[in-house]
Coordinates of C-alpha atoms and ligand atoms in Angstrom, one line a residue:
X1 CA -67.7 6.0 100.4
X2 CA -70.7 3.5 100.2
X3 CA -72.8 2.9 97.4
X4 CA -73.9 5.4 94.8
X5 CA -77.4 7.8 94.7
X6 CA -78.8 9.6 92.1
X7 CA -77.0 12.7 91.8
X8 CA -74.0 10.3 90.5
X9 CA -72.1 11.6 93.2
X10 CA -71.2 8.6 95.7
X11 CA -72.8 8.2 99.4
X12 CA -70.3 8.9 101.8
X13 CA -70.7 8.3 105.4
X14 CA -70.3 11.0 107.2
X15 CA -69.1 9.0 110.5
X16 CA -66.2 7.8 108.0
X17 CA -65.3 11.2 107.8
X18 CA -65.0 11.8 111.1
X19 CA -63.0 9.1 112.2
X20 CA -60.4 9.7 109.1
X21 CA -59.7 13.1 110.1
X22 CA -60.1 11.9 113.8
X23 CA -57.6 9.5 113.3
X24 CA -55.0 11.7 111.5
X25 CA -55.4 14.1 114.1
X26 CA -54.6 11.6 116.6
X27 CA -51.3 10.1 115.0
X28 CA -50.2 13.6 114.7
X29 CA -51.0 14.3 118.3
X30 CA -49.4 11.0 119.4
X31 CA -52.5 10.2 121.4
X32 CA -52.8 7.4 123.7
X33 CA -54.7 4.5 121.9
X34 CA -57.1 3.5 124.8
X35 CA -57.5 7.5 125.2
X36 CA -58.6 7.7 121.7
X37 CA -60.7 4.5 121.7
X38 CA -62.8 5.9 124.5
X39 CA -63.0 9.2 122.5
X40 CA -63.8 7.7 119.5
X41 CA -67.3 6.0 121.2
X42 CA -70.3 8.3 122.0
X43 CA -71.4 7.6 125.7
X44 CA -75.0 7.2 124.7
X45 CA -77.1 6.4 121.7
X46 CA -81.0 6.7 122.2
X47 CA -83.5 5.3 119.4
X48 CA -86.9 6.0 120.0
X49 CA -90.3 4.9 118.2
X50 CA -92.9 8.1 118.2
X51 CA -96.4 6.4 117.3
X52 CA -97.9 10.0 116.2
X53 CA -101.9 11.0 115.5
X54 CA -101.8 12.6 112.5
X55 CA -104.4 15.6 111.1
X56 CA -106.3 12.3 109.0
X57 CA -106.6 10.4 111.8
X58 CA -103.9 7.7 111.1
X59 CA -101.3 7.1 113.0
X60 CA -97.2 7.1 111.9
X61 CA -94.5 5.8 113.9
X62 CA -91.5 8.3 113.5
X63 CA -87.8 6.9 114.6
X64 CA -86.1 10.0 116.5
X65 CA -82.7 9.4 118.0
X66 CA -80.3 11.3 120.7
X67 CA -76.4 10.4 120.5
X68 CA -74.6 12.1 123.5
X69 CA -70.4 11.5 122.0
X70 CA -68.9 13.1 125.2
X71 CA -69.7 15.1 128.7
X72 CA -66.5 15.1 129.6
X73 CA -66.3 18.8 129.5
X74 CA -69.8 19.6 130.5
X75 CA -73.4 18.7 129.8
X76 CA -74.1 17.4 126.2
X77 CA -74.7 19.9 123.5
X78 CA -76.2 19.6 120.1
X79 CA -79.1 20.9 117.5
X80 CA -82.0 18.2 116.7
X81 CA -82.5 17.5 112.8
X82 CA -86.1 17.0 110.6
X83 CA -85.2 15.6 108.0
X84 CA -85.3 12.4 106.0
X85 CA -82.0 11.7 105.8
X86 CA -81.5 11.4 109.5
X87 CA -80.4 8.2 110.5
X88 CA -77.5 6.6 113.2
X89 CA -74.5 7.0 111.5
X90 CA -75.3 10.5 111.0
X91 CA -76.4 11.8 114.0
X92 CA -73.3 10.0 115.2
X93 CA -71.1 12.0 113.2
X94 CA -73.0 14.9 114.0
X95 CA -72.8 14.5 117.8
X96 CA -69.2 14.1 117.6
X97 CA -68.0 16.9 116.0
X98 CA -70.4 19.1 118.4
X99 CA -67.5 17.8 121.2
X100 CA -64.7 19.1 119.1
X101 CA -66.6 22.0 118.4
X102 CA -67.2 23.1 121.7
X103 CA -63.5 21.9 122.8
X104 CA -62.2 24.3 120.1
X105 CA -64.0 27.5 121.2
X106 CA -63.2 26.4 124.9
X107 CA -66.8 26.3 126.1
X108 CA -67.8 24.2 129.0
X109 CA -70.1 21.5 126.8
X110 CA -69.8 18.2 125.2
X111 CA -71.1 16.8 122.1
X112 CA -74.9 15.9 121.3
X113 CA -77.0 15.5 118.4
X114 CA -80.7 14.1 117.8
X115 CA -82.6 13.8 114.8
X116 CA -85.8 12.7 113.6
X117 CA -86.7 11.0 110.3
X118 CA -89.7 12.8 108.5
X119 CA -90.1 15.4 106.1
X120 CA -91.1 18.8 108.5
X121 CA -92.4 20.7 105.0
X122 CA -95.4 17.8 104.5
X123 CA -96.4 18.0 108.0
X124 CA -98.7 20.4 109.5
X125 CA -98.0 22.6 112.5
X126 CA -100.5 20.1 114.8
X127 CA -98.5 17.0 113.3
X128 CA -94.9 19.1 113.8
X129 CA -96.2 19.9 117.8
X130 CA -97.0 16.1 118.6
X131 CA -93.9 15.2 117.1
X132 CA -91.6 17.4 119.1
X133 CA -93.7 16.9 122.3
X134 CA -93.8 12.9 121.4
X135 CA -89.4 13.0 121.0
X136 CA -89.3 15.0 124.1
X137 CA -91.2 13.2 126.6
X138 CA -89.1 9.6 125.1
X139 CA -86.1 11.6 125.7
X140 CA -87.2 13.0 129.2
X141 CA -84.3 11.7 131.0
X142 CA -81.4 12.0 128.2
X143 CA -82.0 15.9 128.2
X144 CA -81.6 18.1 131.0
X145 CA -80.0 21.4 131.4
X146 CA -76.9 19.5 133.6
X147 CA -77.3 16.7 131.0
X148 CA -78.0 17.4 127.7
X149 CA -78.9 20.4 126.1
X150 CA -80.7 20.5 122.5
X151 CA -80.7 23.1 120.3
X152 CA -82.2 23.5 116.4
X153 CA -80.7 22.6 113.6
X154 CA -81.9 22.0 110.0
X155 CA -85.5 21.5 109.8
X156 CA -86.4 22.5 113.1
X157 CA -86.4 26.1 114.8
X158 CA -87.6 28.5 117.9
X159 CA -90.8 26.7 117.7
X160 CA -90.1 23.4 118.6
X161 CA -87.4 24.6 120.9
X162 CA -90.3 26.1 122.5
X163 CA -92.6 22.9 122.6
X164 CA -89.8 21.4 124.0
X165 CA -89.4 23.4 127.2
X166 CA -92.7 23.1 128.0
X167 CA -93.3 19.5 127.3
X168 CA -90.1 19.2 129.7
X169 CA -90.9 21.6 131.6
X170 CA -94.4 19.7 132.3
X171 CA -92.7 16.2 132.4
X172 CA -90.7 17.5 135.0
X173 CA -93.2 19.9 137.2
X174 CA -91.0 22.5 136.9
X175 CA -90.1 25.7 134.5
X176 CA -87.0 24.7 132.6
X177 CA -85.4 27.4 130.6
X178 CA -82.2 26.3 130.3
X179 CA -82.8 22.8 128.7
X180 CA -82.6 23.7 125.5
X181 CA -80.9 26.7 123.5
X182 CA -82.2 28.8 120.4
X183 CA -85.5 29.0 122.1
X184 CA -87.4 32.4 121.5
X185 CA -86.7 35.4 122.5
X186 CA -89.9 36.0 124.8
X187 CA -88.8 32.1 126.2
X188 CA -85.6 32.6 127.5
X189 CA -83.7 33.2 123.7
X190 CA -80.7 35.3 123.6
X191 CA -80.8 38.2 121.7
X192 CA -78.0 37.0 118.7
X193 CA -78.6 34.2 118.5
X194 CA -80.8 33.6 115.3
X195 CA -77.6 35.6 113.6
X196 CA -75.1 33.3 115.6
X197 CA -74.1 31.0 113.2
X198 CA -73.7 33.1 110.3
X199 CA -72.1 35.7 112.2
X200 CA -69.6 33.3 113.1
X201 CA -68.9 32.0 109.6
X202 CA -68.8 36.1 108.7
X203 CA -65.8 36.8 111.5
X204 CA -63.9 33.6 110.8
X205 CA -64.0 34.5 106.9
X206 CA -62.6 37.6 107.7
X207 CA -60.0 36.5 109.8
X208 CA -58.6 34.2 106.9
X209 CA -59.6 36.9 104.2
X210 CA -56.6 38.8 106.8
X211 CA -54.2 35.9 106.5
X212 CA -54.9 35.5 103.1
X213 CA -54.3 39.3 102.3
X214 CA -57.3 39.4 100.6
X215 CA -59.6 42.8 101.1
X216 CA -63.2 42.1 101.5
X217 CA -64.4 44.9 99.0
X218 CA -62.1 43.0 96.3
X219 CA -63.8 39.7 96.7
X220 CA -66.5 37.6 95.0
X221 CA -68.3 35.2 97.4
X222 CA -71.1 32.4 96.7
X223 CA -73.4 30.4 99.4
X224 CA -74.9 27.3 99.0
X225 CA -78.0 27.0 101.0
X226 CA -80.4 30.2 101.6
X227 CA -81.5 28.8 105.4
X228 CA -80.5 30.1 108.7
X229 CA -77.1 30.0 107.6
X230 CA -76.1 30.3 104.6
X231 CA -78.9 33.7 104.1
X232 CA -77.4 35.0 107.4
X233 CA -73.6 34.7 106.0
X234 CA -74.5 36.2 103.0
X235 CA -75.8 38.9 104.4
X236 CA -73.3 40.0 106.8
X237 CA -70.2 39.2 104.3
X238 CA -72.2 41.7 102.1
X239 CA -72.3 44.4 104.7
X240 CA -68.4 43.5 104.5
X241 CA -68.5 44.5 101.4
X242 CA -67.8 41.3 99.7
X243 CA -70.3 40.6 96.1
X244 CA -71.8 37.8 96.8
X245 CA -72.6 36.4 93.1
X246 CA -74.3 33.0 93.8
X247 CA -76.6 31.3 96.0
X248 CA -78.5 28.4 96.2
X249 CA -81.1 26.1 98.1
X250 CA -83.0 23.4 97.6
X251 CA -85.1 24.6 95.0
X252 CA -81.9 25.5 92.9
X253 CA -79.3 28.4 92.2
X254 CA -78.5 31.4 90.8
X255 CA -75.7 32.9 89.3
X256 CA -75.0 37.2 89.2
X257 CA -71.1 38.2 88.8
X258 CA -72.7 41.2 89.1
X259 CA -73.8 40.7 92.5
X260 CA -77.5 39.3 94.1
X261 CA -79.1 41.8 96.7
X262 CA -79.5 39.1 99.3
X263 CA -81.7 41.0 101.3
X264 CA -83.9 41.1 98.5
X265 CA -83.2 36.9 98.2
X266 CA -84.0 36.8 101.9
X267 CA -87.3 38.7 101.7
X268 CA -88.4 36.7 98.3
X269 CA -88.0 33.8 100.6
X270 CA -89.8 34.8 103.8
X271 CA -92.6 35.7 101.8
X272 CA -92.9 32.8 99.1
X273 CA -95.4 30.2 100.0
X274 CA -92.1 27.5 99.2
X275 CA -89.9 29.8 102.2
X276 CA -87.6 28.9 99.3
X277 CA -85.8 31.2 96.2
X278 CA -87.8 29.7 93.6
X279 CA -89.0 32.3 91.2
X280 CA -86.4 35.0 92.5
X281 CA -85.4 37.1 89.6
X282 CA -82.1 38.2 90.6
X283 CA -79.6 36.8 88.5
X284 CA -79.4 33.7 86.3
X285 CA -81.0 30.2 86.7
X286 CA -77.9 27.2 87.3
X287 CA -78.2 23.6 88.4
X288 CA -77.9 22.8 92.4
X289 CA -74.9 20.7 91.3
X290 CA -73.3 23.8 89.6
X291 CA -73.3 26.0 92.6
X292 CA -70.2 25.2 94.2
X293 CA -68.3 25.1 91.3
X294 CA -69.2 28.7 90.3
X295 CA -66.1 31.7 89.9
X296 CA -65.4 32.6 92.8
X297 CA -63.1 33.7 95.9
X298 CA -64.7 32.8 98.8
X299 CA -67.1 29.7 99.0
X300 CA -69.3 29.0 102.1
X301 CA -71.3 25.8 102.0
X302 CA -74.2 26.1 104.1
X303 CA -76.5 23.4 103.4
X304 CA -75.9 19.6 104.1
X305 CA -72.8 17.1 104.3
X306 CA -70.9 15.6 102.1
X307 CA -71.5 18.6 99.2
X308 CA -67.4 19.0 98.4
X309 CA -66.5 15.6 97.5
X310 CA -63.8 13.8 94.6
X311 CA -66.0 14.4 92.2
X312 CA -66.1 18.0 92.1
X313 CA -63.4 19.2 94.2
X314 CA -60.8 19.8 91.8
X315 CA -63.7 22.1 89.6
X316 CA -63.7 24.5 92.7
X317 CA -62.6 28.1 91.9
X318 CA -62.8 29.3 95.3
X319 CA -59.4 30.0 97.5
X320 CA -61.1 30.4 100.6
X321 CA -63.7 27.9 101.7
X322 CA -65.4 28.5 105.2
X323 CA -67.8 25.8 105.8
X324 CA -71.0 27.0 107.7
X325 CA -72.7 23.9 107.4
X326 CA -71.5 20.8 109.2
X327 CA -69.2 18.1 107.2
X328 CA -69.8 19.4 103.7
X329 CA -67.0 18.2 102.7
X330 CA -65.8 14.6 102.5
X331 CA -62.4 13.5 103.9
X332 CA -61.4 12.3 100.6
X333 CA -61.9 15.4 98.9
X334 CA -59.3 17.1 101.3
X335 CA -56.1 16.6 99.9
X336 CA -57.3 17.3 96.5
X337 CA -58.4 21.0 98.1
X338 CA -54.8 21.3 100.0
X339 CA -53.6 20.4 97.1
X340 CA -55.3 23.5 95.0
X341 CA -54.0 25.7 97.8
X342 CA -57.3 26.6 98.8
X343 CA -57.6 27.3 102.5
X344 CA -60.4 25.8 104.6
X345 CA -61.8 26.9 107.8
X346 CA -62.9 24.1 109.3
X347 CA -67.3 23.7 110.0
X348 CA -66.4 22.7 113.8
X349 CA -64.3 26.6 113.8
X350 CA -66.3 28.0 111.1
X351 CA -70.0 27.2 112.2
X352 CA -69.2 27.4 115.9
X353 CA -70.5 30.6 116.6
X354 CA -74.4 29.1 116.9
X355 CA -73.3 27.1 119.8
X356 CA -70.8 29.9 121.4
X357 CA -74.3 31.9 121.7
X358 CA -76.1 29.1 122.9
X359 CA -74.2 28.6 125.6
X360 CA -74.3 32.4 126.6
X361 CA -78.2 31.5 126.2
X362 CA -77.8 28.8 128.8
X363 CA -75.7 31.7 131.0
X364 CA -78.3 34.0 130.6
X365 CA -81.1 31.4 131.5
X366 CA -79.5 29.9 134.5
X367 CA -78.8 33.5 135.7
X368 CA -82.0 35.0 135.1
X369 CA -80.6 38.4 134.2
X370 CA -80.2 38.9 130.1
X371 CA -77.5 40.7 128.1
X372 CA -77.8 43.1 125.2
X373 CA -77.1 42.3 121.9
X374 CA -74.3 44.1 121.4
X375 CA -72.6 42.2 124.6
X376 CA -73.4 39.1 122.9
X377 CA -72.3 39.7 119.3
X378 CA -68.9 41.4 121.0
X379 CA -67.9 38.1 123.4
X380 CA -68.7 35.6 120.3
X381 CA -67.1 37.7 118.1
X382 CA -63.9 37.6 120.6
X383 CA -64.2 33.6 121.1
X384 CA -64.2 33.1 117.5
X385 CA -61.8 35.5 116.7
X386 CA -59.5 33.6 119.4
X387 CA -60.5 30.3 118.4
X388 CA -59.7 30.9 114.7
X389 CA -56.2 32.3 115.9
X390 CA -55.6 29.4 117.7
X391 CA -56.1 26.6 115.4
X392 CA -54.5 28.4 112.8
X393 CA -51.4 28.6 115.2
X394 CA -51.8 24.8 115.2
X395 CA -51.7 24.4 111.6
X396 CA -48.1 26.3 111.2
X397 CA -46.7 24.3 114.6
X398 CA -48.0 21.0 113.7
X399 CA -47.5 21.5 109.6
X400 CA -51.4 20.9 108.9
X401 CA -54.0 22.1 107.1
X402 CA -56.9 23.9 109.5
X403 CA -59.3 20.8 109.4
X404 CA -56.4 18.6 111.1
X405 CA -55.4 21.9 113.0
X406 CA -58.9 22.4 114.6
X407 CA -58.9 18.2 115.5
X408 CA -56.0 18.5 117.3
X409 CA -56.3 21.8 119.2
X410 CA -60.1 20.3 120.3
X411 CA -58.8 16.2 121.0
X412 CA -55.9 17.5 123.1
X413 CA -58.3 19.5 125.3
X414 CA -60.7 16.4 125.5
X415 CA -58.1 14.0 126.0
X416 CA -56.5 16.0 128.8
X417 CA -59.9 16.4 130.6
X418 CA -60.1 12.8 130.5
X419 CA -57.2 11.8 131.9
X420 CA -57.6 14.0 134.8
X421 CA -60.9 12.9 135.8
X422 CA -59.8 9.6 135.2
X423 CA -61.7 6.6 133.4
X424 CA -62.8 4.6 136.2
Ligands
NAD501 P1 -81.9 25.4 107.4 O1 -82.9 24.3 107.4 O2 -82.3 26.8 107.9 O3 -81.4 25.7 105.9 C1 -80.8 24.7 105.1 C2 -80.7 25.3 103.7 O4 -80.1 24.4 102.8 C3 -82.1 25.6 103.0 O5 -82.0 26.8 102.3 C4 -82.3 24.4 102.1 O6 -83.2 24.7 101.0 C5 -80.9 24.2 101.6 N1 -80.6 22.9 101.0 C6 -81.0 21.7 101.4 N2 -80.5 20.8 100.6 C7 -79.8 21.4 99.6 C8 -79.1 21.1 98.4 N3 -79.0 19.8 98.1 N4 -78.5 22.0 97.7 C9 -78.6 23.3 98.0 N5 -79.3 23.7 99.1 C10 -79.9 22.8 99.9 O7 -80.6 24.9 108.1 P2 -79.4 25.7 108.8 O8 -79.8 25.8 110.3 O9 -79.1 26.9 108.0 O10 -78.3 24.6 108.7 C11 -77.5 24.4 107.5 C12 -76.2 23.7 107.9 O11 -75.5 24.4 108.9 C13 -76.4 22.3 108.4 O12 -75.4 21.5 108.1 C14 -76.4 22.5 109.9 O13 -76.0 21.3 110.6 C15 -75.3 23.5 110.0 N6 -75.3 24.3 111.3 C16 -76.4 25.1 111.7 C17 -76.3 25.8 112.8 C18 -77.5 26.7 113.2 O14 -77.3 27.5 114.2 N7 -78.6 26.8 112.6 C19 -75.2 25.8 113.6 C20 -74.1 25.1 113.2 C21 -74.2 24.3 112.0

């Protein structure tokens, strides 16, 4: 932890995070310590200045930045963030556990991340397309479909994935498809892959609901964060049966033990002017802060980082946590959950299924021939159902929790592919 913000939780870093469990993972694993030094540094870190035009006429310099942590198994891979929070540390982090994410559902990809500091919901469409276009053309030769492949991630969607392939694409003089994923559907997209990531979060719950002996129509569930994730989560754990009784954004939460119709929350918030759930009636009015601390048997954070921290982790009712979004919690709130019993799947198993489809988007793109949906939802559903077998396999040989589990089953692969390319 850092300093202290408003919320009176602390600031934690979530680089710090990384490295703690990174460097459990590693003692356990009894990795070479030059092998984990070079794991432990990203190969690249961009920072760009975007000098943009904005709709008044002024101009505003924007910082954006690219961290590419590993292509040791294949061209970097990573969402870009809007957001004012971005910043080095961060997209560090961020970047990082994209490599052990893709090690741990065995696709061919590093680790990548970008971000941008602004605030995408002041800033017009116009201002939003000379941004993206302005971040692409300063990152012309970091990406590349060989390289480094961006994909969204909070704050930014299909749309700029779209202004990205053509600015690319124009940079470049020729079509690019495949250098970037999540694009839209009528660009290259994969069908699936909008529902990727909480589809993913959806299957790897149910897998631990299974070890757990818990029956999904028995179970009480709540989301924090109503965006591509946590909405998408909801939804399908509810067509598993499972009440969901509270959800939350960042206009604040609500509280049902009744249940919430969350297609009724997802259809207040494509058609409020906010895109948010303020001033949806469906159950009763809490505090952000409250939301994760709610009655409950299953809790899937889905906003930010850093969410499950000292503070409030001993309040949590949950027994199940499966994190869709990526570090929400803090290493130092771990042993205070293993300690509670309460099992976590891990957000580089739990949220991988995003980047499980967009590599099958990158497939698809590269070979110009496109698959149906129900091919794509049945191969990610196999590689997370595989991928959540294996690292919970790791956690009873090796005696660790799934966090440490999922470090170790993804550092091994990364360390092995490193020695036998060899780090001259
Ligand atoms: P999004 O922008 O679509 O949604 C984010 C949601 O979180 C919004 O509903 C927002 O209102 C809410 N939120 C923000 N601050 C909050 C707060 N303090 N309290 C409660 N809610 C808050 O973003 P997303 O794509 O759904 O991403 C969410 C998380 O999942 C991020 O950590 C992201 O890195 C991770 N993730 C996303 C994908 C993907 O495919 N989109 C894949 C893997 C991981």
């Amino acid at each position: 932890m850092t300093k202290s913000n408003s919320t009176g939780h602390g600031v934690y870093n979530p680089l710090d995070s990384m490295m703690s469990r990174f460097n459990e993972a590693a003692r356990i694993l009894g990795l070479d310590e030059q092998i984990a030094n070079v794991l432990k540094s990203p190969d690249k870190c961009v920072i760009v200045t975007m000098p943009i035009t904005m709709d008044d006429g002024s101009i505003r310099v924007f910082e954006g930045y690219r961290v590419v942590h590993s292509d040791h198994l294949g061209p970097g891979k990573g969402g870009i963030r809007y957001s004012m929070d971005v910043n080095l540390d961060e997209v560090k982090a961020l970047a990082a556990w994209m490599t052990w994410k893709c090690a741990v559902v065995n696709i061919p990809f590093g680790g990548a991340k970008g971000g941008v500091k602004c605030d995408p919901r002041t800033m017009s469409k116009g201002e939003l397309e000379r941004l993206t276009r302005g971040y692409t053309r300063a990152m012309v030769d970091v990406f590349g479909p060989d390289k480094d492949i961006p994909a969204p991630d909070m704050g930014t969607g299909q749309q700029e994935m779209a202004w990205i392939v053509d600015e690319y694409s124009k940079v470049k003089g020729q079509n690019s498809l495949a250098v970037v994923t999540g694009k839209p559907l009528v660009l290259g997209g994969s069908l699936g892959r909008v529902e990727a990531t909480g589809r993913g979060v959806m299957i790897t719950a149910r897998s631990a609901m299974a070890k757990l002996g818990m029956k999904p129509t028995q179970v009480t569930c709540v989301v924090q964060g109503f965006g591509n994730v946590g909405s998408i989560s909801a939804k399908l754990l509810a067509q598993l049966g499972v009440k969901v009784v509270g959800i939350s954004d960042i206009s604040g939460g609500l509280y049902n033990p009744n249940g919430i119709d969350v297609l009724k929350a997802i259809e207040h918030v494509q058609n409020h002017a906010s895109h948010t759930l303020e001033g949806f009636a469906g159950g009763e009015r809490i505090v952000n802060g409250a939301i994760l601390e709610l009655p409950c048997d299953i809790l899937v954070p889905a906003a930010k980082e850093d969410q499950i921290t000292p503070e409030n982790a001993d309040k949590i009712k949950a027994k199940l946590i499966v994190e869709g979004a990526n570090g929400p919690t803090t290493a130092e709130a771990d042993p205070i959950l293993r300690k509670k019993g309460i099992l976590v799947v891990p957000d580089i198993l739990a949220n991988a299924g995003g980047v499980t489809v967009s590599y099958f988007e990158w497939v698809q793109n590269r070979l110009g021939y496109y698959w149906t949906e129900e091919r794509v939802h049945r191969r990610s559903d196999r590689v997370l159902k595989q991928a959540f077998d294996n690292v919970y396999a790791a956690s009873e040989k090796y005696g660790v929790d799934m966090r440490i589990a999922a470090y170790i089953v993804a550092m091994d692969k990364v360390a092995t592919t490193l020695k036998l390319r060899g780090l001259f």
